[in-house]
Amino acid sequence: MPVLTLGTLTWRPVVDHPELVAPSTAAAITAWAARDERVAEQVVVAQIDPDLADTAAMTQAYDVPLAVSANCVLVAGRREGAERVAAAVVRATTRADVNNAVKRLLDVRKASFLPMDRATAESGMEYGGITPIGLPDGYRVLVDARVAAQDPDAGPYVVIGSGVRGSKIALPGALLGSAPGVEVVDGLALA
C-alpha cells in the first residue's frame, strides 16, 4: 500500500524495497532506521524511468512539483595538501553557493564540482542519482536549511536521488536534516 501521494508516482518504504536504491544507500537507510523509528515509514522510494532521472525531466514526466525536488552535488577543495570533499544538498529551485558558502565551510581556497567519473566511482552511485544518504565516510553532508524546512509550495517532503537513476527517494526535509552526519546550513544555496 502506498504511503505517500506525490505526483503520479507510487511510493513505498525503502526498508521494504532496498533493491530499488544503491547498495550503500540501502545499508545507510537500514542503519538509520535502527536508530530512528520514523525512517522505516517516512523514507519512501518510487521507481522511475532511468532516462527521466534528471530533475527537470522527472518533475515534468511524473507531475512532481519542482519545489519538492532537491539536488545533491559533490564538491572538493584542498587545504595544506589535504583534500576535503562534501555533498551539498539544495532545493532544485536554487543552486549551491560553491564559490562562497561551500568553499568557506570546507575551509579551502577553491571548491570545484567533482568530475562525473570520479563522483560516480567514489560514491558508488550513478550520475543523476547521487544522494546524500550512503556516501563514503569522510564526506561532509551539507544540507541547505531550506531543504530541511517545510516549503510553503512543496509541503514537508523533499525528493532526492536514490543512488541509482531508476528511482527517487522522498522523505520529510526535517528528517533529512536530522540524518546521521548531516549538517544543516543557512545560506548554502543561492536563489
PDB file of C-alpha atoms in Angstrom:
ATOM      1  CA  MET A   1       0.000   0.000   0.000  1.00  0.00           C
ATOM      2  CA  PRO A   2       1.465   3.414  -0.957  1.00  0.00           C
ATOM      3  CA  VAL A   3       2.393   5.670   1.958  1.00  0.00           C
ATOM      4  CA  LEU A   4       2.609   8.987   0.121  1.00  0.00           C
ATOM      5  CA  THR A   5       0.842  10.789  -2.688  1.00  0.00           C
ATOM      6  CA  LEU A   6       3.294  12.908  -4.613  1.00  0.00           C
ATOM      7  CA  GLY A   7       2.925  13.345  -8.337  1.00  0.00           C
ATOM      8  CA  THR A   8       1.877  10.266 -10.276  1.00  0.00           C
ATOM      9  CA  LEU A   9       4.497   8.015  -8.668  1.00  0.00           C
ATOM     10  CA  THR A  10       3.854   5.070  -6.373  1.00  0.00           C
ATOM     11  CA  TRP A  11       5.869   5.491  -3.172  1.00  0.00           C
ATOM     12  CA  ARG A  12       6.795   2.604  -0.868  1.00  0.00           C
ATOM     13  CA  PRO A  13       9.043   2.343   2.219  1.00  0.00           C
ATOM     14  CA  VAL A  14      12.705   1.982   1.230  1.00  0.00           C
ATOM     15  CA  VAL A  15      13.258  -0.520   4.045  1.00  0.00           C
ATOM     16  CA  ASP A  16      10.831  -2.854   2.232  1.00  0.00           C
ATOM     17  CA  HIS A  17      12.386  -2.213  -1.215  1.00  0.00           C
ATOM     18  CA  PRO A  18      16.170  -1.917  -0.814  1.00  0.00           C
ATOM     19  CA  GLU A  19      16.637  -3.363  -4.301  1.00  0.00           C
ATOM     20  CA  LEU A  20      15.412  -0.041  -5.740  1.00  0.00           C
ATOM     21  CA  VAL A  21      18.310   2.006  -4.323  1.00  0.00           C
ATOM     22  CA  ALA A  22      22.117   1.860  -4.433  1.00  0.00           C
ATOM     23  CA  PRO A  23      23.618  -0.738  -2.071  1.00  0.00           C
ATOM     24  CA  SER A  24      25.343   1.924   0.059  1.00  0.00           C
ATOM     25  CA  THR A  25      22.075   3.869   0.278  1.00  0.00           C
ATOM     26  CA  ALA A  26      20.151   0.754   1.353  1.00  0.00           C
ATOM     27  CA  ALA A  27      22.769  -0.003   4.020  1.00  0.00           C
ATOM     28  CA  ALA A  28      22.698   3.579   5.325  1.00  0.00           C
ATOM     29  CA  ILE A  29      18.893   3.634   5.491  1.00  0.00           C
ATOM     30  CA  THR A  30      18.798   0.265   7.285  1.00  0.00           C
ATOM     31  CA  ALA A  31      21.298   1.504   9.878  1.00  0.00           C
ATOM     32  CA  TRP A  32      19.450   4.822  10.245  1.00  0.00           C
ATOM     33  CA  ALA A  33      16.087   3.043  10.663  1.00  0.00           C
ATOM     34  CA  ALA A  34      17.567   1.004  13.510  1.00  0.00           C
ATOM     35  CA  ARG A  35      18.264   4.294  15.362  1.00  0.00           C
ATOM     36  CA  ASP A  36      15.199   6.313  14.319  1.00  0.00           C
ATOM     37  CA  GLU A  37      11.807   4.625  14.013  1.00  0.00           C
ATOM     38  CA  ARG A  38      10.464   7.378  11.724  1.00  0.00           C
ATOM     39  CA  VAL A  39      12.777   6.266   8.911  1.00  0.00           C
ATOM     40  CA  ALA A  40      11.028   2.939   8.241  1.00  0.00           C
ATOM     41  CA  GLU A  41       7.734   4.680   7.495  1.00  0.00           C
ATOM     42  CA  GLN A  42       8.725   8.116   6.224  1.00  0.00           C
ATOM     43  CA  VAL A  43      11.654   7.387   3.872  1.00  0.00           C
ATOM     44  CA  VAL A  44       9.983   6.128   0.705  1.00  0.00           C
ATOM     45  CA  VAL A  45      11.081   5.204  -2.795  1.00  0.00           C
ATOM     46  CA  ALA A  46       9.418   5.265  -6.211  1.00  0.00           C
ATOM     47  CA  GLN A  47      10.622   3.549  -9.345  1.00  0.00           C
ATOM     48  CA  ILE A  48      11.097   5.815 -12.390  1.00  0.00           C
ATOM     49  CA  ASP A  49      12.319   5.524 -15.951  1.00  0.00           C
ATOM     50  CA  PRO A  50      16.144   5.891 -15.730  1.00  0.00           C
ATOM     51  CA  ASP A  51      16.059   8.138 -18.802  1.00  0.00           C
ATOM     52  CA  LEU A  52      13.959  10.593 -16.767  1.00  0.00           C
ATOM     53  CA  ALA A  53      16.264  10.790 -13.721  1.00  0.00           C
ATOM     54  CA  ASP A  54      17.340  14.381 -14.301  1.00  0.00           C
ATOM     55  CA  THR A  55      15.268  16.718 -12.142  1.00  0.00           C
ATOM     56  CA  ALA A  56      13.559  18.696 -14.915  1.00  0.00           C
ATOM     57  CA  ALA A  57      12.575  15.569 -16.857  1.00  0.00           C
ATOM     58  CA  MET A  58      11.410  13.710 -13.739  1.00  0.00           C
ATOM     59  CA  THR A  59       9.279  16.558 -12.432  1.00  0.00           C
ATOM     60  CA  GLN A  60       7.590  17.019 -15.793  1.00  0.00           C
ATOM     61  CA  ALA A  61       7.038  13.333 -16.556  1.00  0.00           C
ATOM     62  CA  TYR A  62       5.678  12.413 -13.127  1.00  0.00           C
ATOM     63  CA  ASP A  63       3.900  15.655 -12.210  1.00  0.00           C
ATOM     64  CA  VAL A  64       6.140  16.260  -9.174  1.00  0.00           C
ATOM     65  CA  PRO A  65       6.416  19.966  -8.330  1.00  0.00           C
ATOM     66  CA  LEU A  66       9.935  21.282  -8.931  1.00  0.00           C
ATOM     67  CA  ALA A  67       9.885  22.905  -5.467  1.00  0.00           C
ATOM     68  CA  VAL A  68       9.742  19.418  -3.900  1.00  0.00           C
ATOM     69  CA  SER A  69      12.977  18.239  -5.516  1.00  0.00           C
ATOM     70  CA  ALA A  70      16.421  18.676  -4.017  1.00  0.00           C
ATOM     71  CA  ASN A  71      19.704  18.170  -5.853  1.00  0.00           C
ATOM     72  CA  CYS A  72      22.899  16.730  -4.407  1.00  0.00           C
ATOM     73  CA  VAL A  73      26.249  17.789  -5.846  1.00  0.00           C
ATOM     74  CA  LEU A  74      29.694  16.597  -4.790  1.00  0.00           C
ATOM     75  CA  VAL A  75      32.311  19.283  -4.282  1.00  0.00           C
ATOM     76  CA  ALA A  76      36.003  19.186  -3.314  1.00  0.00           C
ATOM     77  CA  GLY A  77      38.803  21.546  -2.433  1.00  0.00           C
ATOM     78  CA  ARG A  78      42.322  21.344  -0.977  1.00  0.00           C
ATOM     79  CA  ARG A  79      43.867  22.870   2.105  1.00  0.00           C
ATOM     80  CA  GLU A  80      47.504  22.268   3.035  1.00  0.00           C
ATOM     81  CA  GLY A  81      47.702  19.315   0.663  1.00  0.00           C
ATOM     82  CA  ALA A  82      44.645  17.581   2.111  1.00  0.00           C
ATOM     83  CA  GLU A  83      41.507  17.214   0.021  1.00  0.00           C
ATOM     84  CA  ARG A  84      38.140  17.968   1.592  1.00  0.00           C
ATOM     85  CA  VAL A  85      35.008  16.598  -0.033  1.00  0.00           C
ATOM     86  CA  ALA A  86      31.382  17.441   0.664  1.00  0.00           C
ATOM     87  CA  ALA A  87      27.925  16.795  -0.678  1.00  0.00           C
ATOM     88  CA  ALA A  88      25.822  19.939  -0.981  1.00  0.00           C
ATOM     89  CA  VAL A  89      22.052  19.406  -0.997  1.00  0.00           C
ATOM     90  CA  VAL A  90      19.889  22.289  -2.177  1.00  0.00           C
ATOM     91  CA  ARG A  91      16.346  22.688  -3.460  1.00  0.00           C
ATOM     92  CA  ALA A  92      16.071  22.301  -7.236  1.00  0.00           C
ATOM     93  CA  THR A  93      14.732  25.850  -7.426  1.00  0.00           C
ATOM     94  CA  THR A  94      18.101  27.112  -6.128  1.00  0.00           C
ATOM     95  CA  ARG A  95      21.776  26.338  -6.747  1.00  0.00           C
ATOM     96  CA  ALA A  96      24.615  25.524  -4.372  1.00  0.00           C
ATOM     97  CA  ASP A  97      26.779  28.508  -3.448  1.00  0.00           C
ATOM     98  CA  VAL A  98      30.015  26.658  -4.191  1.00  0.00           C
ATOM     99  CA  ASN A  99      32.213  29.756  -4.573  1.00  0.00           C
ATOM    100  CA  ASN A 100      31.311  31.214  -1.182  1.00  0.00           C
ATOM    101  CA  ALA A 101      29.345  29.097   1.303  1.00  0.00           C
ATOM    102  CA  VAL A 102      30.741  25.670   0.379  1.00  0.00           C
ATOM    103  CA  LYS A 103      34.277  26.993  -0.001  1.00  0.00           C
ATOM    104  CA  ARG A 104      34.051  28.659   3.420  1.00  0.00           C
ATOM    105  CA  LEU A 105      32.602  25.559   5.107  1.00  0.00           C
ATOM    106  CA  LEU A 106      35.322  23.341   3.652  1.00  0.00           C
ATOM    107  CA  ASP A 107      37.913  25.970   4.583  1.00  0.00           C
ATOM    108  CA  VAL A 108      39.585  25.792   1.166  1.00  0.00           C
ATOM    109  CA  ARG A 109      40.795  28.399  -1.316  1.00  0.00           C
ATOM    110  CA  LYS A 110      38.842  26.984  -4.218  1.00  0.00           C
ATOM    111  CA  ALA A 111      35.971  24.493  -4.335  1.00  0.00           C
ATOM    112  CA  SER A 112      35.001  22.667  -7.515  1.00  0.00           C
ATOM    113  CA  PHE A 113      32.440  20.091  -8.532  1.00  0.00           C
ATOM    114  CA  LEU A 114      33.857  16.575  -8.638  1.00  0.00           C
ATOM    115  CA  PRO A 115      34.192  15.321 -12.224  1.00  0.00           C
ATOM    116  CA  MET A 116      31.378  12.924 -13.135  1.00  0.00           C
ATOM    117  CA  ASP A 117      33.587   9.824 -13.457  1.00  0.00           C
ATOM    118  CA  ARG A 118      35.208  10.434 -10.087  1.00  0.00           C
ATOM    119  CA  ALA A 119      31.893  11.292  -8.376  1.00  0.00           C
ATOM    120  CA  THR A 120      30.286   8.058  -9.542  1.00  0.00           C
ATOM    121  CA  ALA A 121      33.336   5.873  -8.866  1.00  0.00           C
ATOM    122  CA  GLU A 122      33.918   7.161  -5.336  1.00  0.00           C
ATOM    123  CA  SER A 123      30.269   7.350  -4.303  1.00  0.00           C
ATOM    124  CA  GLY A 124      29.292   4.009  -5.829  1.00  0.00           C
ATOM    125  CA  MET A 125      26.259   5.814  -7.230  1.00  0.00           C
ATOM    126  CA  GLU A 126      25.019   6.579 -10.711  1.00  0.00           C
ATOM    127  CA  TYR A 127      25.261  10.061 -12.216  1.00  0.00           C
ATOM    128  CA  GLY A 128      21.835  11.657 -11.968  1.00  0.00           C
ATOM    129  CA  GLY A 129      21.041   9.603  -8.883  1.00  0.00           C
ATOM    130  CA  ILE A 130      23.662  10.734  -6.371  1.00  0.00           C
ATOM    131  CA  THR A 131      22.108  11.096  -2.947  1.00  0.00           C
ATOM    132  CA  PRO A 132      23.332  12.333   0.425  1.00  0.00           C
ATOM    133  CA  ILE A 133      22.329   9.015   2.013  1.00  0.00           C
ATOM    134  CA  GLY A 134      25.072   6.397   1.837  1.00  0.00           C
ATOM    135  CA  LEU A 135      28.035   8.499   0.746  1.00  0.00           C
ATOM    136  CA  PRO A 136      31.548   7.344   1.700  1.00  0.00           C
ATOM    137  CA  ASP A 137      32.857   8.017   5.190  1.00  0.00           C
ATOM    138  CA  GLY A 138      34.779  11.255   5.276  1.00  0.00           C
ATOM    139  CA  TYR A 139      32.379  13.158   3.020  1.00  0.00           C
ATOM    140  CA  ARG A 140      30.689  16.043   4.780  1.00  0.00           C
ATOM    141  CA  VAL A 141      26.972  16.249   4.046  1.00  0.00           C
ATOM    142  CA  LEU A 142      25.791  19.852   3.895  1.00  0.00           C
ATOM    143  CA  VAL A 143      22.038  20.422   3.599  1.00  0.00           C
ATOM    144  CA  ASP A 144      20.653  23.873   2.929  1.00  0.00           C
ATOM    145  CA  ALA A 145      18.271  24.986   5.682  1.00  0.00           C
ATOM    146  CA  ARG A 146      15.556  25.494   3.039  1.00  0.00           C
ATOM    147  CA  VAL A 147      15.660  21.758   2.296  1.00  0.00           C
ATOM    148  CA  ALA A 148      15.263  20.876   5.975  1.00  0.00           C
ATOM    149  CA  ALA A 149      12.400  23.350   6.445  1.00  0.00           C
ATOM    150  CA  GLN A 150       8.879  22.850   5.157  1.00  0.00           C
ATOM    151  CA  ASP A 151       8.449  24.768   1.915  1.00  0.00           C
ATOM    152  CA  PRO A 152       5.057  26.522   1.602  1.00  0.00           C
ATOM    153  CA  ASP A 153       4.826  25.453  -2.054  1.00  0.00           C
ATOM    154  CA  ALA A 154       6.208  21.944  -1.597  1.00  0.00           C
ATOM    155  CA  GLY A 155       4.998  20.686   1.772  1.00  0.00           C
ATOM    156  CA  PRO A 156       7.096  18.690   4.200  1.00  0.00           C
ATOM    157  CA  TYR A 157       8.623  16.169   1.766  1.00  0.00           C
ATOM    158  CA  VAL A 158      11.660  16.517  -0.490  1.00  0.00           C
ATOM    159  CA  VAL A 159      12.550  14.239  -3.390  1.00  0.00           C
ATOM    160  CA  ILE A 160      16.222  13.265  -3.680  1.00  0.00           C
ATOM    161  CA  GLY A 161      18.260  10.729  -5.603  1.00  0.00           C
ATOM    162  CA  SER A 162      18.434   7.100  -4.560  1.00  0.00           C
ATOM    163  CA  GLY A 163      21.942   6.328  -5.734  1.00  0.00           C
ATOM    164  CA  VAL A 164      20.593   4.914  -9.000  1.00  0.00           C
ATOM    165  CA  ARG A 165      18.837   6.538 -11.949  1.00  0.00           C
ATOM    166  CA  GLY A 166      15.862   4.177 -11.817  1.00  0.00           C
ATOM    167  CA  SER A 167      14.255   5.539  -8.645  1.00  0.00           C
ATOM    168  CA  LYS A 168      13.843   8.543  -6.361  1.00  0.00           C
ATOM    169  CA  ILE A 169      13.597   8.806  -2.592  1.00  0.00           C
ATOM    170  CA  ALA A 170      11.140  11.088  -0.802  1.00  0.00           C
ATOM    171  CA  LEU A 171      11.330  11.982   2.874  1.00  0.00           C
ATOM    172  CA  PRO A 172      10.447  14.904   5.119  1.00  0.00           C
ATOM    173  CA  GLY A 173      13.084  17.612   4.796  1.00  0.00           C
ATOM    174  CA  ALA A 174      13.279  17.849   8.584  1.00  0.00           C
ATOM    175  CA  LEU A 175      14.054  14.126   8.764  1.00  0.00           C
ATOM    176  CA  LEU A 176      16.818  14.511   6.164  1.00  0.00           C
ATOM    177  CA  GLY A 177      18.201  17.363   8.258  1.00  0.00           C
ATOM    178  CA  SER A 178      18.412  15.014  11.246  1.00  0.00           C
ATOM    179  CA  ALA A 179      20.107  12.161   9.347  1.00  0.00           C
ATOM    180  CA  PRO A 180      23.418  10.892  10.732  1.00  0.00           C
ATOM    181  CA  GLY A 181      26.291  13.154   9.717  1.00  0.00           C
ATOM    182  CA  VAL A 182      24.123  15.852   8.142  1.00  0.00           C
ATOM    183  CA  GLU A 183      24.975  19.495   8.775  1.00  0.00           C
ATOM    184  CA  VAL A 184      22.077  21.896   8.164  1.00  0.00           C
ATOM    185  CA  VAL A 185      23.475  25.177   6.830  1.00  0.00           C
ATOM    186  CA  ASP A 186      21.756  28.546   6.439  1.00  0.00           C
ATOM    187  CA  GLY A 187      22.631  30.147   3.101  1.00  0.00           C
ATOM    188  CA  LEU A 188      24.143  27.090   1.410  1.00  0.00           C
ATOM    189  CA  ALA A 189      22.091  27.854  -1.703  1.00  0.00           C
ATOM    190  CA  LEU A 190      21.594  30.868  -3.924  1.00  0.00           C
ATOM    191  CA  ALA A 191      18.056  31.645  -5.051  1.00  0.00           C
TER     192      ALA A 191
END
